[in-house]
PDB file of C-alpha atoms in Angstrom:
ATOM      1  CA  MET A   1     -71.097  50.814 -61.568  1.00 65.00           C
ATOM      2  CA  ALA A   2     -71.872  48.419 -58.718  1.00 74.00           C
ATOM      3  CA  LEU A   3     -75.203  46.650 -58.501  1.00 82.00           C
ATOM      4  CA  PRO A   4     -76.616  44.861 -55.462  1.00 86.00           C
ATOM      5  CA  ARG A   5     -75.114  41.483 -54.651  1.00 89.00           C
ATOM      6  CA  THR A   6     -77.451  38.523 -55.080  1.00 92.00           C
ATOM      7  CA  LEU A   7     -77.066  35.198 -53.296  1.00 93.00           C
ATOM      8  CA  ARG A   8     -76.934  32.742 -56.216  1.00 94.00           C
ATOM      9  CA  LEU A   9     -76.205  29.477 -54.424  1.00 95.00           C
ATOM     10  CA  PHE A  10     -75.666  28.407 -50.850  1.00 96.00           C
ATOM     11  CA  ASN A  11     -74.916  25.252 -48.952  1.00 96.00           C
ATOM     12  CA  VAL A  12     -75.195  24.294 -45.304  1.00 96.00           C
ATOM     13  CA  PHE A  13     -73.194  21.698 -43.398  1.00 96.00           C
ATOM     14  CA  VAL A  14     -74.082  20.539 -39.890  1.00 95.00           C
ATOM     15  CA  ASN A  15     -71.333  18.540 -38.193  1.00 95.00           C
ATOM     16  CA  GLY A  16     -69.926  17.792 -41.639  1.00 94.00           C
ATOM     17  CA  THR A  17     -73.214  16.576 -43.163  1.00 94.00           C
ATOM     18  CA  GLU A  18     -74.225  18.501 -46.287  1.00 95.00           C
ATOM     19  CA  PHE A  19     -77.778  19.820 -46.758  1.00 93.00           C
ATOM     20  CA  VAL A  20     -77.511  21.424 -50.206  1.00 90.00           C
ATOM     21  CA  ASP A  21     -81.056  20.516 -51.299  1.00 88.00           C
ATOM     22  CA  GLU A  22     -82.697  20.272 -47.871  1.00 90.00           C
ATOM     23  CA  ALA A  23     -81.752  23.612 -46.299  1.00 93.00           C
ATOM     24  CA  LEU A  24     -84.384  26.185 -47.164  1.00 93.00           C
ATOM     25  CA  GLU A  25     -83.258  29.327 -45.378  1.00 94.00           C
ATOM     26  CA  LEU A  26     -80.802  30.693 -42.842  1.00 94.00           C
ATOM     27  CA  LYS A  27     -81.195  33.735 -40.674  1.00 95.00           C
ATOM     28  CA  LEU A  28     -77.517  34.493 -40.341  1.00 96.00           C
ATOM     29  CA  PRO A  29     -76.369  35.715 -36.930  1.00 96.00           C
ATOM     30  CA  LYS A  30     -76.721  39.357 -36.053  1.00 96.00           C
ATOM     31  CA  ILE A  31     -73.442  40.532 -34.569  1.00 96.00           C
ATOM     32  CA  ALA A  32     -73.894  43.461 -32.199  1.00 96.00           C
ATOM     33  CA  MET A  33     -71.977  45.075 -29.395  1.00 95.00           C
ATOM     34  CA  LYS A  34     -73.681  45.466 -26.038  1.00 95.00           C
ATOM     35  CA  THR A  35     -73.233  49.059 -24.942  1.00 93.00           C
ATOM     36  CA  GLU A  36     -74.232  51.274 -22.057  1.00 95.00           C
ATOM     37  CA  ASP A  37     -74.921  54.993 -22.194  1.00 95.00           C
ATOM     38  CA  TYR A  38     -72.529  57.101 -20.139  1.00 95.00           C
ATOM     39  CA  ILE A  39     -72.770  60.783 -19.408  1.00 95.00           C
ATOM     40  CA  GLY A  40     -70.258  62.386 -17.095  1.00 93.00           C
ATOM     41  CA  ALA A  41     -70.307  65.771 -15.396  1.00 94.00           C
ATOM     42  CA  GLY A  42     -70.271  68.559 -17.960  1.00 92.00           C
ATOM     43  CA  MET A  43     -70.695  66.265 -20.980  1.00 92.00           C
ATOM     44  CA  PRO A  44     -73.295  67.636 -23.406  1.00 94.00           C
ATOM     45  CA  GLY A  45     -74.302  64.157 -24.570  1.00 94.00           C
ATOM     46  CA  THR A  46     -73.802  60.453 -24.056  1.00 94.00           C
ATOM     47  CA  VAL A  47     -71.032  58.099 -25.066  1.00 94.00           C
ATOM     48  CA  LYS A  48     -71.830  54.448 -25.756  1.00 95.00           C
ATOM     49  CA  LEU A  49     -69.409  52.401 -23.646  1.00 93.00           C
ATOM     50  CA  LEU A  50     -68.586  48.901 -24.888  1.00 90.00           C
ATOM     51  CA  LYS A  51     -69.581  46.195 -22.428  1.00 92.00           C
ATOM     52  CA  SER A  52     -69.612  42.897 -24.354  1.00 92.00           C
ATOM     53  CA  ILE A  53     -70.911  41.167 -27.447  1.00 94.00           C
ATOM     54  CA  GLU A  54     -74.623  40.441 -27.658  1.00 95.00           C
ATOM     55  CA  SER A  55     -75.759  36.806 -27.801  1.00 96.00           C
ATOM     56  CA  ILE A  56     -75.104  35.161 -31.155  1.00 97.00           C
ATOM     57  CA  GLU A  57     -77.935  33.087 -32.641  1.00 97.00           C
ATOM     58  CA  LEU A  58     -78.320  31.237 -35.919  1.00 97.00           C
ATOM     59  CA  GLU A  59     -81.728  30.188 -37.207  1.00 96.00           C
ATOM     60  CA  HIS A  60     -81.828  27.610 -39.976  1.00 95.00           C
ATOM     61  CA  THR A  61     -84.799  26.037 -41.744  1.00 94.00           C
ATOM     62  CA  TYR A  62     -85.086  22.635 -43.454  1.00 93.00           C
ATOM     63  CA  ASN A  63     -87.837  20.813 -45.298  1.00 89.00           C
ATOM     64  CA  GLY A  64     -88.352  18.272 -42.522  1.00 86.00           C
ATOM     65  CA  PRO A  65     -86.877  16.759 -39.352  1.00 85.00           C
ATOM     66  CA  LEU A  66     -83.240  15.684 -39.632  1.00 87.00           C
ATOM     67  CA  GLU A  67     -81.494  13.240 -37.320  1.00 89.00           C
ATOM     68  CA  VAL A  68     -78.183  15.111 -37.221  1.00 88.00           C
ATOM     69  CA  LEU A  69     -79.975  18.174 -35.823  1.00 87.00           C
ATOM     70  CA  ILE A  70     -81.934  16.272 -33.185  1.00 89.00           C
ATOM     71  CA  ALA A  71     -78.798  14.378 -32.078  1.00 91.00           C
ATOM     72  CA  ASP A  72     -77.272  17.564 -30.627  1.00 90.00           C
ATOM     73  CA  PHE A  73     -80.462  19.053 -29.174  1.00 91.00           C
ATOM     74  CA  GLY A  74     -79.818  20.315 -25.632  1.00 89.00           C
ATOM     75  CA  ALA A  75     -76.299  18.850 -25.580  1.00 92.00           C
ATOM     76  CA  GLU A  76     -74.287  19.300 -22.407  1.00 92.00           C
ATOM     77  CA  LYS A  77     -71.394  20.927 -24.281  1.00 94.00           C
ATOM     78  CA  HIS A  78     -71.871  24.586 -25.235  1.00 94.00           C
ATOM     79  CA  ASP A  79     -70.304  24.063 -28.679  1.00 94.00           C
ATOM     80  CA  ALA A  80     -71.561  20.568 -29.519  1.00 94.00           C
ATOM     81  CA  SER A  81     -72.718  21.519 -33.023  1.00 96.00           C
ATOM     82  CA  LEU A  82     -70.771  22.999 -35.909  1.00 97.00           C
ATOM     83  CA  VAL A  83     -72.814  24.741 -38.613  1.00 97.00           C
ATOM     84  CA  ARG A  84     -71.136  26.016 -41.776  1.00 98.00           C
ATOM     85  CA  PHE A  85     -72.809  28.286 -44.340  1.00 97.00           C
ATOM     86  CA  MET A  86     -71.194  28.747 -47.732  1.00 97.00           C
ATOM     87  CA  GLY A  87     -72.704  31.294 -50.092  1.00 96.00           C
ATOM     88  CA  SER A  88     -71.861  32.571 -53.546  1.00 96.00           C
ATOM     89  CA  TYR A  89     -72.951  36.135 -54.251  1.00 95.00           C
ATOM     90  CA  SER A  90     -73.113  37.639 -57.736  1.00 94.00           C
ATOM     91  CA  GLU A  91     -72.562  41.298 -58.616  1.00 89.00           C
ATOM     92  CA  GLU A  92     -73.989  41.799 -62.102  1.00 86.00           C
ATOM     93  CA  GLY A  93     -72.460  45.227 -62.692  1.00 84.00           C
ATOM     94  CA  SER A  94     -68.963  43.755 -62.826  1.00 87.00           C
ATOM     95  CA  GLY A  95     -69.884  40.132 -63.489  1.00 87.00           C
ATOM     96  CA  THR A  96     -67.935  39.005 -60.434  1.00 88.00           C
ATOM     97  CA  SER A  97     -68.773  36.543 -57.704  1.00 93.00           C
ATOM     98  CA  GLN A  98     -67.942  36.657 -54.013  1.00 95.00           C
ATOM     99  CA  SER A  99     -67.696  33.728 -51.616  1.00 96.00           C
ATOM    100  CA  VAL A 100     -68.946  34.100 -48.057  1.00 97.00           C
ATOM    101  CA  GLU A 101     -68.337  31.447 -45.415  1.00 98.00           C
ATOM    102  CA  ILE A 102     -69.789  31.615 -41.929  1.00 98.00           C
ATOM    103  CA  ILE A 103     -68.892  28.997 -39.344  1.00 98.00           C
ATOM    104  CA  VAL A 104     -70.576  28.805 -35.956  1.00 98.00           C
ATOM    105  CA  ARG A 105     -70.263  26.445 -33.038  1.00 98.00           C
ATOM    106  CA  GLY A 106     -73.008  26.196 -30.482  1.00 97.00           C
ATOM    107  CA  ARG A 107     -75.921  24.197 -29.202  1.00 95.00           C
ATOM    108  CA  HIS A 108     -79.292  23.572 -30.828  1.00 95.00           C
ATOM    109  CA  ASN A 109     -81.679  24.779 -28.128  1.00 93.00           C
ATOM    110  CA  GLU A 110     -84.927  25.321 -30.018  1.00 93.00           C
ATOM    111  CA  PHE A 111     -86.914  23.409 -32.640  1.00 91.00           C
ATOM    112  CA  ASP A 112     -90.083  24.485 -34.379  1.00 90.00           C
ATOM    113  CA  GLY A 113     -91.698  21.845 -36.573  1.00 88.00           C
ATOM    114  CA  GLY A 114     -94.022  24.420 -38.122  1.00 85.00           C
ATOM    115  CA  ASP A 115     -97.390  23.458 -39.553  1.00 84.00           C
ATOM    116  CA  ALA A 116     -97.994  19.909 -40.740  1.00 81.00           C
ATOM    117  CA  LYS A 117    -100.211  19.944 -43.794  1.00 82.00           C
ATOM    118  CA  GLY A 118    -100.670  17.047 -46.209  1.00 83.00           C
ATOM    119  CA  GLY A 119     -99.054  17.510 -49.599  1.00 82.00           C
ATOM    120  CA  GLU A 120     -96.917  20.480 -48.549  1.00 80.00           C
ATOM    121  CA  ASN A 121     -93.217  20.750 -47.856  1.00 81.00           C
ATOM    122  CA  GLY A 122     -92.121  20.905 -44.255  1.00 80.00           C
ATOM    123  CA  ASN A 123     -90.758  23.965 -42.565  1.00 88.00           C
ATOM    124  CA  TRP A 124     -88.552  22.649 -39.750  1.00 91.00           C
ATOM    125  CA  LYS A 125     -86.760  25.487 -37.938  1.00 94.00           C
ATOM    126  CA  VAL A 126     -83.760  25.143 -35.657  1.00 94.00           C
ATOM    127  CA  LYS A 127     -82.224  27.810 -33.430  1.00 96.00           C
ATOM    128  CA  THR A 128     -78.582  27.432 -32.472  1.00 96.00           C
ATOM    129  CA  ASP A 129     -77.166  29.513 -29.617  1.00 97.00           C
ATOM    130  CA  CYS A 130     -73.549  30.143 -30.604  1.00 97.00           C
ATOM    131  CA  THR A 131     -70.365  30.636 -28.630  1.00 97.00           C
ATOM    132  CA  TYR A 132     -68.124  30.749 -31.720  1.00 98.00           C
ATOM    133  CA  TYR A 133     -68.522  32.721 -34.964  1.00 98.00           C
ATOM    134  CA  LYS A 134     -66.213  33.181 -37.927  1.00 98.00           C
ATOM    135  CA  MET A 135     -66.926  35.009 -41.185  1.00 98.00           C
ATOM    136  CA  SER A 136     -64.606  34.878 -44.191  1.00 98.00           C
ATOM    137  CA  VAL A 137     -65.163  36.646 -47.512  1.00 97.00           C
ATOM    138  CA  ASP A 138     -63.241  35.475 -50.567  1.00 97.00           C
ATOM    139  CA  GLY A 139     -60.971  33.497 -48.242  1.00 96.00           C
ATOM    140  CA  LYS A 140     -60.074  36.506 -46.060  1.00 97.00           C
ATOM    141  CA  GLU A 141     -61.080  36.367 -42.407  1.00 98.00           C
ATOM    142  CA  TRP A 142     -63.243  39.385 -41.583  1.00 98.00           C
ATOM    143  CA  LEU A 143     -64.563  38.525 -38.126  1.00 98.00           C
ATOM    144  CA  GLU A 144     -63.893  35.852 -35.508  1.00 98.00           C
ATOM    145  CA  ILE A 145     -65.473  35.656 -32.080  1.00 97.00           C
ATOM    146  CA  ASP A 146     -64.844  32.908 -29.551  1.00 97.00           C
ATOM    147  CA  VAL A 147     -66.722  33.804 -26.391  1.00 96.00           C
ATOM    148  CA  VAL A 148     -65.328  31.036 -24.181  1.00 95.00           C
ATOM    149  CA  HIS A 149     -61.702  31.507 -25.288  1.00 94.00           C
ATOM    150  CA  LYS A 150     -61.931  35.314 -25.130  1.00 94.00           C
ATOM    151  CA  LEU A 151     -61.125  35.980 -28.784  1.00 95.00           C
ATOM    152  CA  PHE A 152     -62.509  38.944 -30.725  1.00 96.00           C
ATOM    153  CA  LYS A 153     -60.810  39.528 -34.073  1.00 97.00           C
ATOM    154  CA  VAL A 154     -61.932  42.101 -36.642  1.00 97.00           C
ATOM    155  CA  MET A 155     -60.136  42.143 -40.018  1.00 97.00           C
ATOM    156  CA  GLY A 156     -57.224  40.244 -38.436  1.00 95.00           C
ATOM    157  CA  VAL A 157     -56.859  42.522 -35.388  1.00 96.00           C
ATOM    158  CA  ASP A 158     -57.416  40.784 -32.058  1.00 95.00           C
ATOM    159  CA  ARG A 159     -59.138  43.443 -29.997  1.00 95.00           C
ATOM    160  CA  LEU A 160     -58.924  41.471 -26.756  1.00 93.00           C
ATOM    161  CA  ALA A 161     -55.185  40.645 -27.003  1.00 94.00           C
ATOM    162  CA  PRO A 162     -54.037  43.600 -24.858  1.00 94.00           C
ATOM    163  CA  HIS A 163     -56.667  42.804 -22.227  1.00 92.00           C
ATOM    164  CA  ARG A 164     -55.696  39.118 -22.072  1.00 92.00           C
ATOM    165  CA  LYS A 165     -52.068  40.235 -21.695  1.00 94.00           C
ATOM    166  CA  ASN A 166     -53.037  42.634 -18.880  1.00 95.00           C
ATOM    167  CA  VAL A 167     -54.482  39.788 -16.846  1.00 94.00           C
ATOM    168  CA  GLY A 168     -51.672  37.298 -17.555  1.00 92.00           C
ATOM    169  CA  MET A 169     -53.428  35.289 -20.259  1.00 87.00           C
ATOM    170  CA  LEU A 170     -51.150  34.684 -23.214  1.00 72.00           C
TER     171      LEU A 170
END
């Protein structure tokens, strides 16, 4: 019998700097396809046509301001910052654990220092707009998206390869 997976431990790295005790929370990126409804003559319903991938955003929260995050704020380069999430999930029905790694590259474009109240921990939020996303589970690559380099891989299958070939991009 399978029970829900529980995140037991996680770690966050920003440009190689570890924040194991300072990272409070991550809102991992929502990955969604942008679609458009299509209904042709005689069709009794709509078909969702794939158009692109929706914007990828990562929100991460720390207990106070951190220099490494501010250093890349509003950087000229679209992928100036590398953020790496590593999580260990437990499934108590089988007693097994599962590793999840998510790597994004992007630019920190929003900071929210939250409320400043004496004697309380900080709640410093950062939003990173991402142009690269990679998710691996137990060492196996499940999803990789590189917007600028036109890469879209799902479970090892590059869904844009035939299109790049069609336009002479190898």
